[in-house]
PDB file of C-alpha atoms in Angstrom:
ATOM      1  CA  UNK A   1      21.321 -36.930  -2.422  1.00  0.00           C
ATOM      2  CA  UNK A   2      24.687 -37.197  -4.278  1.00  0.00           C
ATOM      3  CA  UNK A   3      24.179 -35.718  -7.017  1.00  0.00           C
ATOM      4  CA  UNK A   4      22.206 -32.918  -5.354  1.00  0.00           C
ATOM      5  CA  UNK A   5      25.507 -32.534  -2.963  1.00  0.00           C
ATOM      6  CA  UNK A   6      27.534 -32.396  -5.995  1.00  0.00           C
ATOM      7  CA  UNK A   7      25.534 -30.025  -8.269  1.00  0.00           C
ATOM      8  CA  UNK A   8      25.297 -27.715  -5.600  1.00  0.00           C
ATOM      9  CA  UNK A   9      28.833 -27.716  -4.817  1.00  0.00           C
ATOM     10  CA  UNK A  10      29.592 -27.203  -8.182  1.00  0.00           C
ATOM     11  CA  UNK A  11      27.143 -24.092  -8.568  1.00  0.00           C
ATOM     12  CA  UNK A  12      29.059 -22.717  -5.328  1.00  0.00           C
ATOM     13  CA  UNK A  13      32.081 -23.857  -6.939  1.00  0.00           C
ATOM     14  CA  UNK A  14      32.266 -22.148 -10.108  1.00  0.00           C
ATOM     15  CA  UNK A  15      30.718 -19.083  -8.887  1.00  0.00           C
ATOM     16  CA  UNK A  16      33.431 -18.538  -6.264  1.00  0.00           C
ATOM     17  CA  UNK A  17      36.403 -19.282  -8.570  1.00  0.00           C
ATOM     18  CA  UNK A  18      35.069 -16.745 -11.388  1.00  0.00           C
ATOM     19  CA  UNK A  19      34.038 -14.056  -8.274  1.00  0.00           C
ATOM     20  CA  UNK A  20      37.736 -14.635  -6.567  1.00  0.00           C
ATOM     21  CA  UNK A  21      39.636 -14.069 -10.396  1.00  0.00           C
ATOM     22  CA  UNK A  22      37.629 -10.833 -10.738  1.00  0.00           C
ATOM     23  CA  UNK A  23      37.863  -9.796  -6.898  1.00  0.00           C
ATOM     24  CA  UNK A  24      41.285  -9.389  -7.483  1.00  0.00           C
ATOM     25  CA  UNK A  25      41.478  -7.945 -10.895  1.00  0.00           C
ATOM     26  CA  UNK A  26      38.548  -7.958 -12.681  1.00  0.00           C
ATOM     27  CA  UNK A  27      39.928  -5.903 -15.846  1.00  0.00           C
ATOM     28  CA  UNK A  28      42.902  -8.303 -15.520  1.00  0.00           C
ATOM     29  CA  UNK A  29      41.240 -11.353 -16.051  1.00  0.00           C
ATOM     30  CA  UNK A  30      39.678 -10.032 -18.501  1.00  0.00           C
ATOM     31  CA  UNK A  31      42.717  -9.454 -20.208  1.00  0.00           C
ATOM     32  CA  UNK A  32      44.460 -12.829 -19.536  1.00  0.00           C
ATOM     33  CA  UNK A  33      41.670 -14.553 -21.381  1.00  0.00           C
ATOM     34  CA  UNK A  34      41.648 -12.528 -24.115  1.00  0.00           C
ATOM     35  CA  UNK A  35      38.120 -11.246 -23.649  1.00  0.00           C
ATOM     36  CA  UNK A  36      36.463 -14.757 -24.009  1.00  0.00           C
ATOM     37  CA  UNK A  37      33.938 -16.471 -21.744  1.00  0.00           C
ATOM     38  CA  UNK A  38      34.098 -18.884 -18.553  1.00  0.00           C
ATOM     39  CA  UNK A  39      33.490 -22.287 -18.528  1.00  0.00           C
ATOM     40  CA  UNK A  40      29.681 -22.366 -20.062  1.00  0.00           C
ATOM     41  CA  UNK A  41      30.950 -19.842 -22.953  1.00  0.00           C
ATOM     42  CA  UNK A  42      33.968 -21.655 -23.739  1.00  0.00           C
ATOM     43  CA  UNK A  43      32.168 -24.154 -25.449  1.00  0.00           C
ATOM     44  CA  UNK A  44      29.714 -24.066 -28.164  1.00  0.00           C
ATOM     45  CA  UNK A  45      26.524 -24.030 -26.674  1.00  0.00           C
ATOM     46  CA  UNK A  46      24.399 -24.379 -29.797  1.00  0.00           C
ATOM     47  CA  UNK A  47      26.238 -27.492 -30.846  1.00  0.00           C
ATOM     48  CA  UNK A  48      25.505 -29.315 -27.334  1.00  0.00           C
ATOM     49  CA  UNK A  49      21.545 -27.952 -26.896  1.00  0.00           C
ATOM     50  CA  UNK A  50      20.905 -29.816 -30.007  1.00  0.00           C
ATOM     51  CA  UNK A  51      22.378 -32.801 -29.206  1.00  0.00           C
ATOM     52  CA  UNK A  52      20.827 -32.791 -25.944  1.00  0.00           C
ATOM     53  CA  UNK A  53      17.447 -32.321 -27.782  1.00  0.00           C
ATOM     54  CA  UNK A  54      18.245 -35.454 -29.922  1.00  0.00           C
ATOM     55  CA  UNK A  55      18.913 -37.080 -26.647  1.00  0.00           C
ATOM     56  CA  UNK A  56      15.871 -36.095 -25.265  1.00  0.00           C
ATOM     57  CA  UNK A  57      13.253 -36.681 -28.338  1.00  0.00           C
ATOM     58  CA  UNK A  58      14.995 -40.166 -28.666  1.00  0.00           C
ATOM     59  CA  UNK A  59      14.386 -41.533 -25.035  1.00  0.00           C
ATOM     60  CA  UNK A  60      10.985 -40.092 -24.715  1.00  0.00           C
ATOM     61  CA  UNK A  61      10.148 -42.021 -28.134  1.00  0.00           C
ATOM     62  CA  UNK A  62      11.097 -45.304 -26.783  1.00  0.00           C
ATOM     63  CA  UNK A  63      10.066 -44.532 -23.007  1.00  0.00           C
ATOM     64  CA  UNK A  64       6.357 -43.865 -24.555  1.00  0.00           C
ATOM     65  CA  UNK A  65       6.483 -46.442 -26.981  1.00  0.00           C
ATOM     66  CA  UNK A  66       7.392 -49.182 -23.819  1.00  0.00           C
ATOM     67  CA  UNK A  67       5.103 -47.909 -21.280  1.00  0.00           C
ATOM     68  CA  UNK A  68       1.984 -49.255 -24.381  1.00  0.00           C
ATOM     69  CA  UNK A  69       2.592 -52.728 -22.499  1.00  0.00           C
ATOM     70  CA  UNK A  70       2.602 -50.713 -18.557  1.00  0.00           C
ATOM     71  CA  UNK A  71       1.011 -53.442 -16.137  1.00  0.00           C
ATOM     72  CA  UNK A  72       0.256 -50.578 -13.214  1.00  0.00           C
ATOM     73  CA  UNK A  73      -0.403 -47.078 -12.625  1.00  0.00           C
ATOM     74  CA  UNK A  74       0.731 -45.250  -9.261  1.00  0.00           C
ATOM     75  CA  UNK A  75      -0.194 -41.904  -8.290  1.00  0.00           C
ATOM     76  CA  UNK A  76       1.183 -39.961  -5.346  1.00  0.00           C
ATOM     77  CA  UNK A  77       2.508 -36.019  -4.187  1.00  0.00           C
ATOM     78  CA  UNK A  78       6.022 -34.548  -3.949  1.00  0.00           C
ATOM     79  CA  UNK A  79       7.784 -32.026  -2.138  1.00  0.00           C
ATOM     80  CA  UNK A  80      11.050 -30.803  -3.212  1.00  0.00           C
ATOM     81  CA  UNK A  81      14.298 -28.298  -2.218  1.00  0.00           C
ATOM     82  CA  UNK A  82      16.317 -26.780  -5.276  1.00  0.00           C
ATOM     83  CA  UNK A  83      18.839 -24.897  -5.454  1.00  0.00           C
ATOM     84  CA  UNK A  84      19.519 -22.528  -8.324  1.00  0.00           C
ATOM     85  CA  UNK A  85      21.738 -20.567 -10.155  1.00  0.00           C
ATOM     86  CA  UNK A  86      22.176 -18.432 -13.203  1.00  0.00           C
ATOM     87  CA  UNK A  87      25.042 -18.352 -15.205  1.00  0.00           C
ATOM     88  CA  UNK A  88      25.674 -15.373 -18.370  1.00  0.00           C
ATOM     89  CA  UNK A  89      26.619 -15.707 -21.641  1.00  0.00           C
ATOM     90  CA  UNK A  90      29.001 -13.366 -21.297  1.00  0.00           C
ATOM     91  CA  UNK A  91      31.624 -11.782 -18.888  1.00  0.00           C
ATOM     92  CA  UNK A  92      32.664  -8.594 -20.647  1.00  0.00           C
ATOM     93  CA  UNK A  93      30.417  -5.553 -21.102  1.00  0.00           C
ATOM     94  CA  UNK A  94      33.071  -3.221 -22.454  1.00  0.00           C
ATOM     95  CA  UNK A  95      33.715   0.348 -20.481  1.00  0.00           C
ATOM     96  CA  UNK A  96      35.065  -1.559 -17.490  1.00  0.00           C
ATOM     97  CA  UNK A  97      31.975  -3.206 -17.109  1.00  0.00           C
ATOM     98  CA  UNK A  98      31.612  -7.006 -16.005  1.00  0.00           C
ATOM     99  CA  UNK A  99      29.293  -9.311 -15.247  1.00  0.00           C
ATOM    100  CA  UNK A 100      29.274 -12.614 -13.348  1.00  0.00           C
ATOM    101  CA  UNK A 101      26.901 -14.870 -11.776  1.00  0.00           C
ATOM    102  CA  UNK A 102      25.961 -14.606  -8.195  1.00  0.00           C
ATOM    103  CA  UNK A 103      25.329 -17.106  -5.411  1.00  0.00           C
ATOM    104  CA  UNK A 104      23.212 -19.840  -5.513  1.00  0.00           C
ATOM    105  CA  UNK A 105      19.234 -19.197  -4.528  1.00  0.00           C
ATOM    106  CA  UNK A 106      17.076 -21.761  -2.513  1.00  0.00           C
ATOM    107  CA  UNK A 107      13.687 -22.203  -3.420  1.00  0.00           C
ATOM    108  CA  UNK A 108      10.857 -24.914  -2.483  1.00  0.00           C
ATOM    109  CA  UNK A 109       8.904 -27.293  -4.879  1.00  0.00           C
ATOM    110  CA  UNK A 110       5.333 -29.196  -4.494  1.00  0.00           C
ATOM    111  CA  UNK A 111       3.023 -31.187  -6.838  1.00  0.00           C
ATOM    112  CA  UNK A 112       2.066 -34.782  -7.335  1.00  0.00           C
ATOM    113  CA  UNK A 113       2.991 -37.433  -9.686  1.00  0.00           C
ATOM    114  CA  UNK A 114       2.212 -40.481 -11.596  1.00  0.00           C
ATOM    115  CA  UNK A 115       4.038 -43.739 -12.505  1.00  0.00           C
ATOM    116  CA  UNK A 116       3.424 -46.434 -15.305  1.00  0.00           C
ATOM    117  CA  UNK A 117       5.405 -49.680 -14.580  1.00  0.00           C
ATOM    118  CA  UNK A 118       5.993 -51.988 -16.906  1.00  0.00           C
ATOM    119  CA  UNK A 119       6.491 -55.299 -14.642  1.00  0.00           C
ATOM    120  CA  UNK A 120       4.404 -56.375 -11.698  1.00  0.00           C
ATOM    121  CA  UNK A 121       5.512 -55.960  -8.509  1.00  0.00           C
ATOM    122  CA  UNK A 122       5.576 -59.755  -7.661  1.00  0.00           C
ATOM    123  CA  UNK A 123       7.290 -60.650 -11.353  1.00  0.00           C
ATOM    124  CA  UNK A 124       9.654 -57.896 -10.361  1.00  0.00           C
ATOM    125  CA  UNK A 125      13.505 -59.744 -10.729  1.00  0.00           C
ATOM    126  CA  UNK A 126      16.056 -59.271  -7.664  1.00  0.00           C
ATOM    127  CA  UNK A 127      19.109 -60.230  -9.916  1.00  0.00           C
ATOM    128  CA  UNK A 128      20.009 -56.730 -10.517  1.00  0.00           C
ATOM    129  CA  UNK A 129      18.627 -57.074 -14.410  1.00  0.00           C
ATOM    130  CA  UNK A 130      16.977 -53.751 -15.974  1.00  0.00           C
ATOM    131  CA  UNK A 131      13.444 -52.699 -15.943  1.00  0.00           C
ATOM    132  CA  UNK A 132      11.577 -49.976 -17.302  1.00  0.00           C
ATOM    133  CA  UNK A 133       8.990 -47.037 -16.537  1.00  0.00           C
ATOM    134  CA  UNK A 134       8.064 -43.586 -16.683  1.00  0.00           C
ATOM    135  CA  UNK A 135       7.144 -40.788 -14.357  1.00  0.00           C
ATOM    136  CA  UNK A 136       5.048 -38.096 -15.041  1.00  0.00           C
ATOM    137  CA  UNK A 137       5.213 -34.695 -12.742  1.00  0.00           C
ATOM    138  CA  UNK A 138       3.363 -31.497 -12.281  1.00  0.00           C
ATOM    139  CA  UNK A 139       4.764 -28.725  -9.657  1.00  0.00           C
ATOM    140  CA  UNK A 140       4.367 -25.889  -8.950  1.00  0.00           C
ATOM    141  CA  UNK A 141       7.826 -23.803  -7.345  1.00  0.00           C
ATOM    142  CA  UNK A 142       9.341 -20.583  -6.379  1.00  0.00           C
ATOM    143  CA  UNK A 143      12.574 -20.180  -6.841  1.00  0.00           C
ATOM    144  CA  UNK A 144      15.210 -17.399  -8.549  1.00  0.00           C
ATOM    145  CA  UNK A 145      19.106 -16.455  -9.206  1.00  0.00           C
ATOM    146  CA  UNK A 146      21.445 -13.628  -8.150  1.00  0.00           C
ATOM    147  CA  UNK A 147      23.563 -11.534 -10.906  1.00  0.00           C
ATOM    148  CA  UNK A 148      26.683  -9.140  -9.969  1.00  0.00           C
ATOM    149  CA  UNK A 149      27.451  -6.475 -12.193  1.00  0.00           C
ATOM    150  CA  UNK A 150      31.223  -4.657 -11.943  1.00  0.00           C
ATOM    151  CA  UNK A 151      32.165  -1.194 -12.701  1.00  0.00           C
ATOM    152  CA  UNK A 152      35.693  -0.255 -12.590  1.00  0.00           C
ATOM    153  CA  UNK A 153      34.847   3.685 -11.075  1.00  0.00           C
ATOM    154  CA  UNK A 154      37.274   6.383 -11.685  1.00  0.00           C
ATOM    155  CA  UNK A 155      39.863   5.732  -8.599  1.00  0.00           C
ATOM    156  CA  UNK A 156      40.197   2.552  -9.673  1.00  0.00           C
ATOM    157  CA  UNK A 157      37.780   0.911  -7.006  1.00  0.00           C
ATOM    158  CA  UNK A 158      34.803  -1.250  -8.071  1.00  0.00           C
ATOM    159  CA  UNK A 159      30.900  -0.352  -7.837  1.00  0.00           C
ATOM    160  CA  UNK A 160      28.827  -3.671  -7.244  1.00  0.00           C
ATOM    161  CA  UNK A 161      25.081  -3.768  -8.306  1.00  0.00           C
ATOM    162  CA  UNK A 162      23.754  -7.442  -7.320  1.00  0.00           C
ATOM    163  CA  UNK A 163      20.435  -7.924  -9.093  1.00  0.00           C
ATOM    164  CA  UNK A 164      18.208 -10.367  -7.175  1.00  0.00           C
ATOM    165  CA  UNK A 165      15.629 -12.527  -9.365  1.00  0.00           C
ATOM    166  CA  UNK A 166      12.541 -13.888  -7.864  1.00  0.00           C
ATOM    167  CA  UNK A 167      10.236 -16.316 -10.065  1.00  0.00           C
ATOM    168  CA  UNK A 168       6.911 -18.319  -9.203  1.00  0.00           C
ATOM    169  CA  UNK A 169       6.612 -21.452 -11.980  1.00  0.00           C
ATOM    170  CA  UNK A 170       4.920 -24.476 -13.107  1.00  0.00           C
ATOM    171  CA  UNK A 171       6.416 -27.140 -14.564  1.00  0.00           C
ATOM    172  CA  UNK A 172       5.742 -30.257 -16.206  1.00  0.00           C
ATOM    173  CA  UNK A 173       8.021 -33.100 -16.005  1.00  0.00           C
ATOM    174  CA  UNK A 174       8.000 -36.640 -18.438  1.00  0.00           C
ATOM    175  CA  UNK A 175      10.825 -38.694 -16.697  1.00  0.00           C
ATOM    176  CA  UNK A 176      12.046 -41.995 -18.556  1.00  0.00           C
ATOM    177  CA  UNK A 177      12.735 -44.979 -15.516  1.00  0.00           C
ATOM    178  CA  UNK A 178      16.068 -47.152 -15.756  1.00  0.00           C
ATOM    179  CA  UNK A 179      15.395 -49.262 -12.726  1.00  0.00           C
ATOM    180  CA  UNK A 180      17.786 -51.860 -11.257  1.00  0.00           C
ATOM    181  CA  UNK A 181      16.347 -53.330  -7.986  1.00  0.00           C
ATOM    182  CA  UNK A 182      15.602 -50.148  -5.885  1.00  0.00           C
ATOM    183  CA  UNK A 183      17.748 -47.790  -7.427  1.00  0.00           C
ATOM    184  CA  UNK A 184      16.464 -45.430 -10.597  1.00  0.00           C
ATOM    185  CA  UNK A 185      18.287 -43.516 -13.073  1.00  0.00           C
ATOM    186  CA  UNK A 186      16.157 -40.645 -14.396  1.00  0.00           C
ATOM    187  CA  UNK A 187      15.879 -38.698 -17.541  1.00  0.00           C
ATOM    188  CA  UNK A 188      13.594 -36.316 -19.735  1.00  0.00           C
ATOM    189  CA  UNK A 189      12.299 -33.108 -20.697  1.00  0.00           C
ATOM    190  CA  UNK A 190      10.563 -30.714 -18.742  1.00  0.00           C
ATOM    191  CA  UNK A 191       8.004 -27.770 -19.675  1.00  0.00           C
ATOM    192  CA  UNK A 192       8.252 -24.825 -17.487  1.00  0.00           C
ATOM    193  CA  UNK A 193       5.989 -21.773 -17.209  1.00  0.00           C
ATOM    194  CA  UNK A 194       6.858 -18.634 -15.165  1.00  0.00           C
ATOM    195  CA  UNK A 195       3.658 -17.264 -13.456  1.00  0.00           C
ATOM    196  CA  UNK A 196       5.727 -14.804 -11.661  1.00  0.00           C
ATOM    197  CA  UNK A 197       9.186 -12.383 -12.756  1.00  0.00           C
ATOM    198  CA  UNK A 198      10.802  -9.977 -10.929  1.00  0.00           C
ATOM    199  CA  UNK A 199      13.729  -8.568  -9.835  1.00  0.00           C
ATOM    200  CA  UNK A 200      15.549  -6.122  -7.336  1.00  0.00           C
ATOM    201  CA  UNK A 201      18.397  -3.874  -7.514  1.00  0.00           C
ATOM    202  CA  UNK A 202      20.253  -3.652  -4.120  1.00  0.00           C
ATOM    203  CA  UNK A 203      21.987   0.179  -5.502  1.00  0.00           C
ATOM    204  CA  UNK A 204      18.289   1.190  -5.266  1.00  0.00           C
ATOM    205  CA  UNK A 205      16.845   1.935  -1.782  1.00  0.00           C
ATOM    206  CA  UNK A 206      13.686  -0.262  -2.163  1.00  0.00           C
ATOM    207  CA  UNK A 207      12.875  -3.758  -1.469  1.00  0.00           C
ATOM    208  CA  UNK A 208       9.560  -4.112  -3.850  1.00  0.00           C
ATOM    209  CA  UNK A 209      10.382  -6.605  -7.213  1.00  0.00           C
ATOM    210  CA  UNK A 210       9.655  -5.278 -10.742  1.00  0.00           C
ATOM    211  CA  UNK A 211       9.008  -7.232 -13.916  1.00  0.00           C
ATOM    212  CA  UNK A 212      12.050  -7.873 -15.675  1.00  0.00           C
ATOM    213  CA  UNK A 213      11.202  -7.864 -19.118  1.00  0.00           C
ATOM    214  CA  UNK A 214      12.863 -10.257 -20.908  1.00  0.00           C
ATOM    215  CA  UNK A 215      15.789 -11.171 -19.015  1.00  0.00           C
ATOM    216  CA  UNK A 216      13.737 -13.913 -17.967  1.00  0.00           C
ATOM    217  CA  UNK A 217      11.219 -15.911 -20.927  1.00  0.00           C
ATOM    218  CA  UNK A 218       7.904 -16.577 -20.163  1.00  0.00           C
ATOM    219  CA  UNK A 219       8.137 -20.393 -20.462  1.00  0.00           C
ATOM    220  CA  UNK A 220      11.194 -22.610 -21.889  1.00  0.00           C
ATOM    221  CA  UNK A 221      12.281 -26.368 -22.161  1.00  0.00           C
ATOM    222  CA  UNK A 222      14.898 -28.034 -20.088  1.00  0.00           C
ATOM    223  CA  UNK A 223      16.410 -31.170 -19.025  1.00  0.00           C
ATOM    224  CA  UNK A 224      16.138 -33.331 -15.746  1.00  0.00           C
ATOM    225  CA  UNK A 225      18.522 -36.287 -15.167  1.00  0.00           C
ATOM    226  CA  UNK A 226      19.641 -37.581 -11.984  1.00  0.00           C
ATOM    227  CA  UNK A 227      19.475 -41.208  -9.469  1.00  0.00           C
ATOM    228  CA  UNK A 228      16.741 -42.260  -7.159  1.00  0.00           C
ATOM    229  CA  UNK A 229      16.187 -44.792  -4.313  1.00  0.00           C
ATOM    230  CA  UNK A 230      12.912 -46.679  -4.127  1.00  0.00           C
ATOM    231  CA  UNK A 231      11.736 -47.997  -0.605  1.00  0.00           C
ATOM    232  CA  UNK A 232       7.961 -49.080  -0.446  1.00  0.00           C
ATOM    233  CA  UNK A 233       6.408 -46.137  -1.556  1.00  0.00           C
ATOM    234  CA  UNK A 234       8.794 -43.792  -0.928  1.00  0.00           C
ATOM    235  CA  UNK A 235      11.211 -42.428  -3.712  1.00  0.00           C
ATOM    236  CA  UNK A 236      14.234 -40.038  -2.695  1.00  0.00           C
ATOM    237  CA  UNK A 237      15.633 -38.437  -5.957  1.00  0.00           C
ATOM    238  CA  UNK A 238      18.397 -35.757  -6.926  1.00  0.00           C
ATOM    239  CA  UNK A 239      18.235 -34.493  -9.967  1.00  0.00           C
ATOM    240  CA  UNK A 240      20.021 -31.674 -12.161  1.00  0.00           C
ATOM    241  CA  UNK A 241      17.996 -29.379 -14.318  1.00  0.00           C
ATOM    242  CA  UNK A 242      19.168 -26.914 -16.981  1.00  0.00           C
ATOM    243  CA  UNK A 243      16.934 -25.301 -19.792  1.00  0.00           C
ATOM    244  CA  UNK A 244      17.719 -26.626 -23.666  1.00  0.00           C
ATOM    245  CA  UNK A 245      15.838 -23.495 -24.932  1.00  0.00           C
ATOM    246  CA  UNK A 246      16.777 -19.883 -23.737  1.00  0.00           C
ATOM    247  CA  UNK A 247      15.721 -19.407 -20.529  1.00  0.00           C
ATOM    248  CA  UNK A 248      16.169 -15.363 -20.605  1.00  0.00           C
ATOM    249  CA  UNK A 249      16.927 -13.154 -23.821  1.00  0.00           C
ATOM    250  CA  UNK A 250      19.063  -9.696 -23.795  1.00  0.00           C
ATOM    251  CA  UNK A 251      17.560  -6.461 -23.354  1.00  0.00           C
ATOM    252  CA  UNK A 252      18.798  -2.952 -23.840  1.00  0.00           C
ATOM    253  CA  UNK A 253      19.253  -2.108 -19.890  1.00  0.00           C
ATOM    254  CA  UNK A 254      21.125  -5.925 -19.108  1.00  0.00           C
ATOM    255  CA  UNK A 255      23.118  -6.822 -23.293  1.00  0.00           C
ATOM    256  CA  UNK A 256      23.467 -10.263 -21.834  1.00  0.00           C
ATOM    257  CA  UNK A 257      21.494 -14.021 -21.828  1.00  0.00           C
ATOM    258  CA  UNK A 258      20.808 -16.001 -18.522  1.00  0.00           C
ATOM    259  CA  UNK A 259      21.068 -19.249 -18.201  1.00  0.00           C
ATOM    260  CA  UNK A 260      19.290 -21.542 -15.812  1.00  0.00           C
ATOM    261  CA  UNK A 261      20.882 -24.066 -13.484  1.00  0.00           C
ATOM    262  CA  UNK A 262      19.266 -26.078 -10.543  1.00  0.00           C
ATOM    263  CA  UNK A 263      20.192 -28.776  -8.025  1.00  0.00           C
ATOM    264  CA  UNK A 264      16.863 -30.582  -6.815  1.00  0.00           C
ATOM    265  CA  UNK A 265      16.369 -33.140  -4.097  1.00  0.00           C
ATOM    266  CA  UNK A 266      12.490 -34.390  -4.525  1.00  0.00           C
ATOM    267  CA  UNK A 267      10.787 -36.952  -1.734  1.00  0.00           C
ATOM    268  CA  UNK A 268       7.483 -38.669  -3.994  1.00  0.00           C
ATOM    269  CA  UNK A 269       5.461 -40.747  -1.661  1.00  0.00           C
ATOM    270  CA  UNK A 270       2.699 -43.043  -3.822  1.00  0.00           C
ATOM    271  CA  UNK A 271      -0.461 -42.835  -2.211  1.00  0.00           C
ATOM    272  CA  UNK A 272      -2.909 -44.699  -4.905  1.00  0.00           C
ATOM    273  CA  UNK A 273      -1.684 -47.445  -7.281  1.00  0.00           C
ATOM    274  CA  UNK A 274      -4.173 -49.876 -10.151  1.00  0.00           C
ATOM    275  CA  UNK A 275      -3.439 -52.697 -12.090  1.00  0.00           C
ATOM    276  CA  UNK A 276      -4.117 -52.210 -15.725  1.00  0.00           C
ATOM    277  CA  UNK A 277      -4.032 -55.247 -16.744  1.00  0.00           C
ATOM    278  CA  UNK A 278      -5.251 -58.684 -15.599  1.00  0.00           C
ATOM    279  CA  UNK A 279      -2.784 -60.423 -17.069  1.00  0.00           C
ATOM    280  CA  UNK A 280       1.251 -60.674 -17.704  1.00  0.00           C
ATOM    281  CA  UNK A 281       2.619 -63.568 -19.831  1.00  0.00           C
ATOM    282  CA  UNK A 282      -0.570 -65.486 -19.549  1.00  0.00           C
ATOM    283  CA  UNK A 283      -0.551 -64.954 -16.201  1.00  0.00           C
ATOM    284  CA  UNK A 284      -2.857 -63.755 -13.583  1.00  0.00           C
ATOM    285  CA  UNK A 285      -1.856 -60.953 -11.263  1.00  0.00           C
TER     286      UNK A 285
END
């Protein structure tokens, strides 16, 4: 719940700062930075994506390699809110044009899951020392972003087109488990495929979505990480997710790359759980 809290605060956050700088003076902040980007453009996003990668291939490797001695198996469903919002790779169209990133978008997530643990539950330690496991997820989700696009007009006043983005997905999750007593820290990749794209213009009278081209990929691969709270069979998680590979590419109407950022707070209740082995240490359980 915190870190869902603070992600989405953040999203809200950032968005408002860049929207009030360019509220007031769009071509002026412009100016002031010396035509550069905000915040996600400022660094080198090539440079981070591939360590993130590295990140990612390393803990999978030794999250798959520990679950070979996983003691049980549990299987349960999840329902999840996120919120979402897309940033730009760019600010600065040229011709008085801008671009900025809009509010954030709610959407709703549902699927099931399943958990290898590596230590029986009644070996489990209470002296706060570390144990392992991983959590695999499929989901399905609807979700989408909001983009504003700024023309300085010939008075001087500024023309506003917000583009609204609507997307249907399904996703695949493989979440590495740092457990300490009931809490969880949470980490891996995740494989998402968009069964649905569209988008609406608000400058054009009609309220029906159409396909987007290439603003947003077909499918890309992100990152989850967050903190969960175990209770019975009942785990509460936040979790932040961005994409590693590019989430939208630029087209010839919109000369500009989305990216994807979400806030997610998922409730996974275990409904079915199996020892896989007879044995732990030489001993039966």
């Amino acid at each position: 719940m915190i870190i869902f809290i603070i992600s989405i605060t953040f999203l809200r956050l950032n968005g408002s700062f860049i929207s009030g700088l360019k509220k007031v003076n769009p071509y002026l902040y412009h100016e002031n930075k010396n035509k550069s980007n905000f915040i996600f453009s400022l660094v080198d996003q090539t440079t981070i994506r591939k360590r993130i990668k590295s990140i990612v291939v390393t803990i999978f490797l030794f999250s798959t390699a520990y679950q070979a001695k996983a003691q049980t198996i549990e299987m349960g469903l999840n329902l999840g809110l996120i919120g979402t919002r897309y940033t730009v790779s760019q600010n600065y169209l040229g011709n008085s044009s801008f671009v900025r990133q809009g509010e954030v978008n709610y959407g709703t997530r549902v699927g099931m899951q399943a958990s290898l643990n590596s230590l029986p539950e009644r070996y489990k330690p209470r002296n706060y020392r570390l144990d392992h496991g991983l959590m695999l997820e499929i989901a399905a989700s609807n979700g989408g972003g909001n983009i504003d696009f700024i023309e300085m007009q010939p008075d001087d006043s500024f023309l506003t087109a917000k583009l609204n983005y609507r997307t249907w997905q399904g996703e695949l999750n493989i979440l590495y488990q740092a457990k300490i007593d009931n809490f969880q820290l949470l980490m891996g990749p995740s494989f998402t495929y968009h069964t649905y794209r569209g988008v609406r213009n608000n400058l054009k009278n009609s309220t029906e979505f159409v396909f987007p081209q290439k603003q947003i990929n077909d499918y890309y691969v992100g990152i989850d990480f967050g903190i969960g709270y175990r209770y019975e069979k009942l785990l509460i998680a936040t979790r932040h997710h961005t994409n590693i590979t590019a989430f939208g590419e630029e087209t010839k109407s919109i000369p500009i790359a989305y990216n994807n950022h979400q806030a997610r707070l998922i409730i996974s209740y275990f409904l079915y759980k199996k020892k896989l082995r007879k044995k732990y240490r030489g001993l039966y359980i």
